[in-house]
Short mmCIF file of N, CA and C in Angstrom, two decimals:
data_model
loop_
_atom_site.label_atom_id
_atom_site.label_comp_id
_atom_site.label_asym_id
_atom_site.label_seq_id
_atom_site.Cartn_x
_atom_site.Cartn_y
_atom_site.Cartn_z
N MET A 24 138.79 96.03 85.94
CA MET A 24 139.21 97.36 84.91
C MET A 24 138.84 97.04 83.82
N PRO A 25 138.06 97.67 82.91
CA PRO A 25 138.13 97.30 81.64
C PRO A 25 139.39 97.91 80.84
N PRO A 26 139.47 97.03 79.73
CA PRO A 26 141.31 97.28 78.88
C PRO A 26 141.36 98.71 78.79
N ARG A 27 140.05 99.26 78.32
CA ARG A 27 140.40 100.57 78.10
C ARG A 27 140.96 101.95 78.82
N LYS A 28 140.22 101.46 80.41
CA LYS A 28 140.80 102.20 81.56
C LYS A 28 141.94 102.01 82.07
N MET A 29 142.43 100.49 81.98
CA MET A 29 143.33 99.78 82.35
C MET A 29 144.62 100.68 81.51
N ALA A 30 144.37 100.77 80.26
CA ALA A 30 145.31 101.17 79.22
C ALA A 30 145.78 102.81 79.12
N ALA A 31 144.46 103.73 79.87
CA ALA A 31 144.52 104.81 80.26
C ALA A 31 145.29 105.11 81.19
N ALA A 32 144.99 104.57 82.29
CA ALA A 32 145.84 104.23 83.75
C ALA A 32 147.46 103.82 83.46
N LYS A 33 147.51 103.50 82.51
CA LYS A 33 148.99 103.03 82.22
C LYS A 33 149.82 103.74 81.22
N ALA A 34 148.80 104.74 80.83
CA ALA A 34 149.48 105.80 80.02
C ALA A 34 149.85 107.06 80.19
N GLN A 35 149.48 106.84 81.84
CA GLN A 35 149.51 108.74 82.45
C GLN A 35 151.16 108.44 83.69
N PRO A 36 152.16 108.65 82.90
CA PRO A 36 153.10 108.64 84.36
C PRO A 36 152.94 109.62 85.33
N ASP A 37 153.15 108.30 86.66
CA ASP A 37 153.58 108.61 87.81
C ASP A 37 154.59 109.47 88.36
N HIS A 38 154.77 110.64 88.64
CA HIS A 38 156.03 111.26 89.48
C HIS A 38 155.90 111.90 90.62
N GLY A 39 157.10 111.85 91.33
CA GLY A 39 156.61 112.77 92.72
C GLY A 39 156.43 112.13 93.78
N PRO A 40 156.74 112.45 94.80
CA PRO A 40 156.77 111.49 96.18
C PRO A 40 155.94 110.63 96.44
N ASN A 41 154.44 110.82 96.13
CA ASN A 41 153.38 109.83 96.36
C ASN A 41 153.42 109.04 95.35
N ARG A 42 154.30 108.62 94.41
CA ARG A 42 154.29 107.67 93.22
C ARG A 42 153.54 106.59 93.92
N GLY A 43 152.48 106.21 92.80
CA GLY A 43 152.05 104.65 92.73
C GLY A 43 150.98 105.11 93.84
N GLN A 44 150.45 106.14 94.58
CA GLN A 44 149.23 106.16 95.68
C GLN A 44 148.75 107.42 94.74
N ALA A 45 147.41 106.99 94.94
CA ALA A 45 146.58 107.96 94.27
C ALA A 45 146.19 108.87 95.22
N SER A 46 146.14 110.39 94.68
CA SER A 46 145.57 111.57 95.37
C SER A 46 144.19 111.40 95.77
N ALA A 47 144.23 112.46 96.83
CA ALA A 47 142.56 112.25 97.52
C ALA A 47 141.76 112.76 96.29
N SER A 48 142.31 113.69 95.41
CA SER A 48 141.35 113.81 94.26
C SER A 48 141.11 112.66 93.36
N LYS A 49 141.84 112.00 93.35
CA LYS A 49 141.40 110.57 92.30
C LYS A 49 140.83 109.46 92.85
N LYS A 50 141.02 109.69 94.60
CA LYS A 50 140.19 108.59 95.36
C LYS A 50 138.93 108.44 95.18
N ASN A 51 138.69 107.38 94.46
CA ASN A 51 136.56 107.74 93.80
C ASN A 51 136.48 106.44 94.56
N THR A 52 135.27 106.50 95.88
CA THR A 52 134.89 105.10 96.10
C THR A 52 134.18 104.49 94.55
N ALA A 53 133.95 103.08 94.95
CA ALA A 53 133.21 102.27 93.42
C ALA A 53 131.89 102.84 93.55
N ARG A 54 131.23 103.68 94.45
CA ARG A 54 130.10 104.02 93.97
C ARG A 54 130.14 105.60 92.86
N ASP A 55 131.36 105.99 92.70
CA ASP A 55 131.60 107.45 92.30
C ASP A 55 131.49 107.28 90.99
N THR A 56 131.84 106.12 90.32
CA THR A 56 132.05 105.82 89.05
C THR A 56 130.74 106.09 88.21
N PRO A 57 130.73 106.59 86.92
CA PRO A 57 129.84 106.34 86.11
C PRO A 57 129.06 105.23 86.02
N THR A 58 130.11 103.97 85.74
CA THR A 58 129.84 102.96 85.51
C THR A 58 128.92 101.94 86.43
N ASN A 59 129.71 102.11 87.58
CA ASN A 59 129.07 101.45 89.10
C ASN A 59 127.89 102.20 89.71
N GLN A 60 127.60 103.26 89.28
CA GLN A 60 126.31 104.05 89.69
C GLN A 60 125.23 103.57 88.39
N ALA A 61 125.76 103.47 87.13
CA ALA A 61 124.50 102.71 86.10
C ALA A 61 124.26 101.55 86.61
N GLU A 62 125.18 100.54 86.83
CA GLU A 62 124.73 99.32 87.43
C GLU A 62 123.68 99.40 88.36
N GLU A 63 124.50 100.23 89.42
CA GLU A 63 123.26 100.25 90.82
C GLU A 63 122.12 100.76 90.71
N GLN A 64 121.91 101.40 89.39
CA GLN A 64 120.67 102.23 89.34
C GLN A 64 119.84 101.06 88.48
N GLN A 65 120.62 100.33 87.27
CA GLN A 65 120.01 98.70 87.24
C GLN A 65 119.18 98.05 87.75
N ILE A 66 119.82 97.73 88.75
CA ILE A 66 120.02 96.99 89.60
C ILE A 66 118.44 97.30 90.93
N ASP A 67 118.54 98.89 91.41
CA ASP A 67 117.76 99.69 92.02
C ASP A 67 116.49 99.25 91.22
N ILE A 68 116.28 99.47 89.56
CA ILE A 68 115.07 99.18 88.21
C ILE A 68 114.49 98.04 88.58
N GLN A 69 115.69 97.08 88.44
CA GLN A 69 115.20 95.79 88.46
C GLN A 69 114.56 95.14 89.57
N ALA A 70 115.26 95.82 90.77
CA ALA A 70 114.33 94.83 91.86
C ALA A 70 113.04 95.58 92.37
N ALA A 71 113.07 97.01 91.69
CA ALA A 71 111.55 97.88 91.80
C ALA A 71 110.55 97.06 90.38
N ILE A 72 111.15 96.71 89.77
CA ILE A 72 110.32 95.83 88.51
C ILE A 72 109.58 94.57 89.18
N THR A 73 110.74 93.87 89.90
CA THR A 73 110.48 92.62 90.30
C THR A 73 109.20 92.52 91.55
N GLU A 74 109.39 93.44 92.22
CA GLU A 74 108.76 93.97 93.26
C GLU A 74 106.92 93.91 92.94
N MET A 75 107.50 95.18 91.80
CA MET A 75 106.00 95.19 90.84
C MET A 75 105.26 93.90 90.88
N LEU A 76 106.28 93.29 89.87
CA LEU A 76 105.82 91.83 89.43
C LEU A 76 104.74 91.10 90.12
N ASN A 77 106.12 91.03 91.33
CA ASN A 77 105.51 90.12 92.51
C ASN A 77 104.12 90.62 92.73
N GLU A 78 103.59 91.63 93.27
CA GLU A 78 102.78 92.27 93.69
C GLU A 78 101.24 91.98 93.12
N SER A 79 101.91 92.09 91.44
CA SER A 79 100.97 92.42 90.69
C SER A 79 100.24 91.01 90.37
N GLN A 80 101.62 89.72 90.61
CA GLN A 80 101.48 88.64 90.44
C GLN A 80 100.17 88.00 91.73
N GLN A 81 100.38 88.33 92.93
CA GLN A 81 99.58 88.33 94.15
C GLN A 81 98.33 88.66 94.01
N ARG A 82 97.94 89.77 93.12
CA ARG A 82 97.02 90.32 93.04
C ARG A 82 96.21 89.43 92.12
N ILE A 83 96.85 89.30 91.02
CA ILE A 83 95.98 88.12 90.04
C ILE A 83 96.05 86.88 90.68
N SER A 84 96.46 86.25 91.16
CA SER A 84 96.29 85.15 92.15
C SER A 84 95.06 85.36 93.07
N GLU A 85 94.98 86.43 93.92
CA GLU A 85 93.72 86.59 94.59
C GLU A 85 92.62 86.56 94.04
N ALA A 86 92.55 87.57 92.77
CA ALA A 86 91.62 87.79 92.02
C ALA A 86 90.76 86.39 91.38
N LEU A 87 91.89 85.71 90.77
CA LEU A 87 91.45 84.41 90.26
C LEU A 87 90.76 83.35 91.43
N GLN A 88 91.49 83.08 92.62
CA GLN A 88 90.82 82.48 93.47
C GLN A 88 89.30 83.01 94.12
N ASN A 89 89.24 84.25 93.83
CA ASN A 89 88.08 84.78 94.25
C ASN A 89 87.19 84.23 93.31
N ARG A 90 87.24 84.38 92.03
CA ARG A 90 86.63 83.73 90.87
C ARG A 90 86.09 82.70 90.83
N GLN A 91 87.34 81.81 91.24
CA GLN A 91 87.10 80.30 91.19
C GLN A 91 85.99 80.40 92.47
N ASN A 92 86.27 80.81 93.37
CA ASN A 92 85.68 80.49 94.39
C ASN A 92 83.29 80.64 94.04
N ASN A 93 83.54 82.03 93.47
CA ASN A 93 82.43 82.73 92.99
C ASN A 93 81.74 81.72 92.07
N LEU A 94 82.65 81.10 91.01
CA LEU A 94 81.84 80.09 89.92
C LEU A 94 81.74 78.74 90.53
N LEU A 95 82.08 78.34 91.66
CA LEU A 95 81.80 76.79 92.61
C LEU A 95 80.93 77.18 93.62
N ASN A 96 80.71 78.53 93.80
CA ASN A 96 79.36 78.58 94.43
C ASN A 96 77.88 78.65 93.89
N MET A 97 78.16 79.76 92.05
CA MET A 97 77.49 79.00 91.39
C MET A 97 77.11 77.94 90.95
N ILE A 98 77.90 77.11 90.99
CA ILE A 98 77.64 75.98 90.31
C ILE A 98 77.04 75.04 91.57
N MET A 99 77.07 74.98 92.34
CA MET A 99 76.66 74.78 93.68
C MET A 99 75.09 75.41 94.08
N GLN A 100 75.11 76.81 93.61
CA GLN A 100 73.71 76.97 93.42
C GLN A 100 72.54 76.36 92.95
N CYS A 101 73.32 76.25 91.17
CA CYS A 101 72.59 75.88 90.43
C CYS A 101 72.09 74.56 91.04
N ASP A 102 73.24 73.56 90.96
CA ASP A 102 73.10 71.88 91.30
C ASP A 102 71.95 71.80 92.51
N ASN A 103 72.02 72.97 93.63
CA ASN A 103 70.82 72.35 94.62
C ASN A 103 69.09 72.86 93.94
N MET A 104 69.40 74.09 93.22
CA MET A 104 68.26 74.29 92.31
C MET A 104 67.25 73.13 91.79
N VAL A 105 68.74 72.45 90.45
CA VAL A 105 68.16 71.46 89.63
C VAL A 105 67.57 70.25 90.95
N ASN A 106 68.87 69.76 91.71
CA ASN A 106 68.09 68.69 92.73
C ASN A 106 67.14 68.90 93.97
N SER A 107 66.63 70.37 93.93
CA SER A 107 65.54 70.02 94.73
C SER A 107 64.56 69.82 95.26
N PRO A 108 63.79 69.43 96.06
CA PRO A 108 62.51 68.38 95.77
C PRO A 108 61.71 69.46 95.50
N ARG A 109 61.61 70.51 95.96
CA ARG A 109 60.63 72.06 95.55
C ARG A 109 60.53 71.98 94.26
N LYS A 110 61.45 71.62 93.18
CA LYS A 110 61.18 72.59 91.85
C LYS A 110 61.09 71.13 91.41
N THR A 111 61.38 70.15 91.73
CA THR A 111 61.18 68.90 91.11
C THR A 111 60.24 67.81 91.33
N GLY A 112 59.40 68.66 92.02
CA GLY A 112 58.10 67.28 92.65
C GLY A 112 58.30 66.50 93.51
N ARG A 113 59.84 66.14 93.44
CA ARG A 113 60.12 65.02 94.41
C ARG A 113 60.04 65.49 95.58
N LYS A 114 59.59 64.03 96.16
CA LYS A 114 59.57 64.17 98.17
C LYS A 114 60.52 63.48 98.75
#
């Protein structure tokens, strides 16, 4: 608990038969606090960004692999044309 919240909690006296126990209205799950909601939202956003980055990286890798294969094929075609006996007159 941050120091501000601890100080605020200590400043409020607790009287009555249920002293020391939070009432039903004061019982919040960790998810109900604005800080935890913001943290969970940030984690969700980070997870979504990470997923998008991974997908983009995968698409880029595939595109680069395709380009590399295409260039290799073009080089092989050029090499075949240059070294072809039909084009050079060699037998």
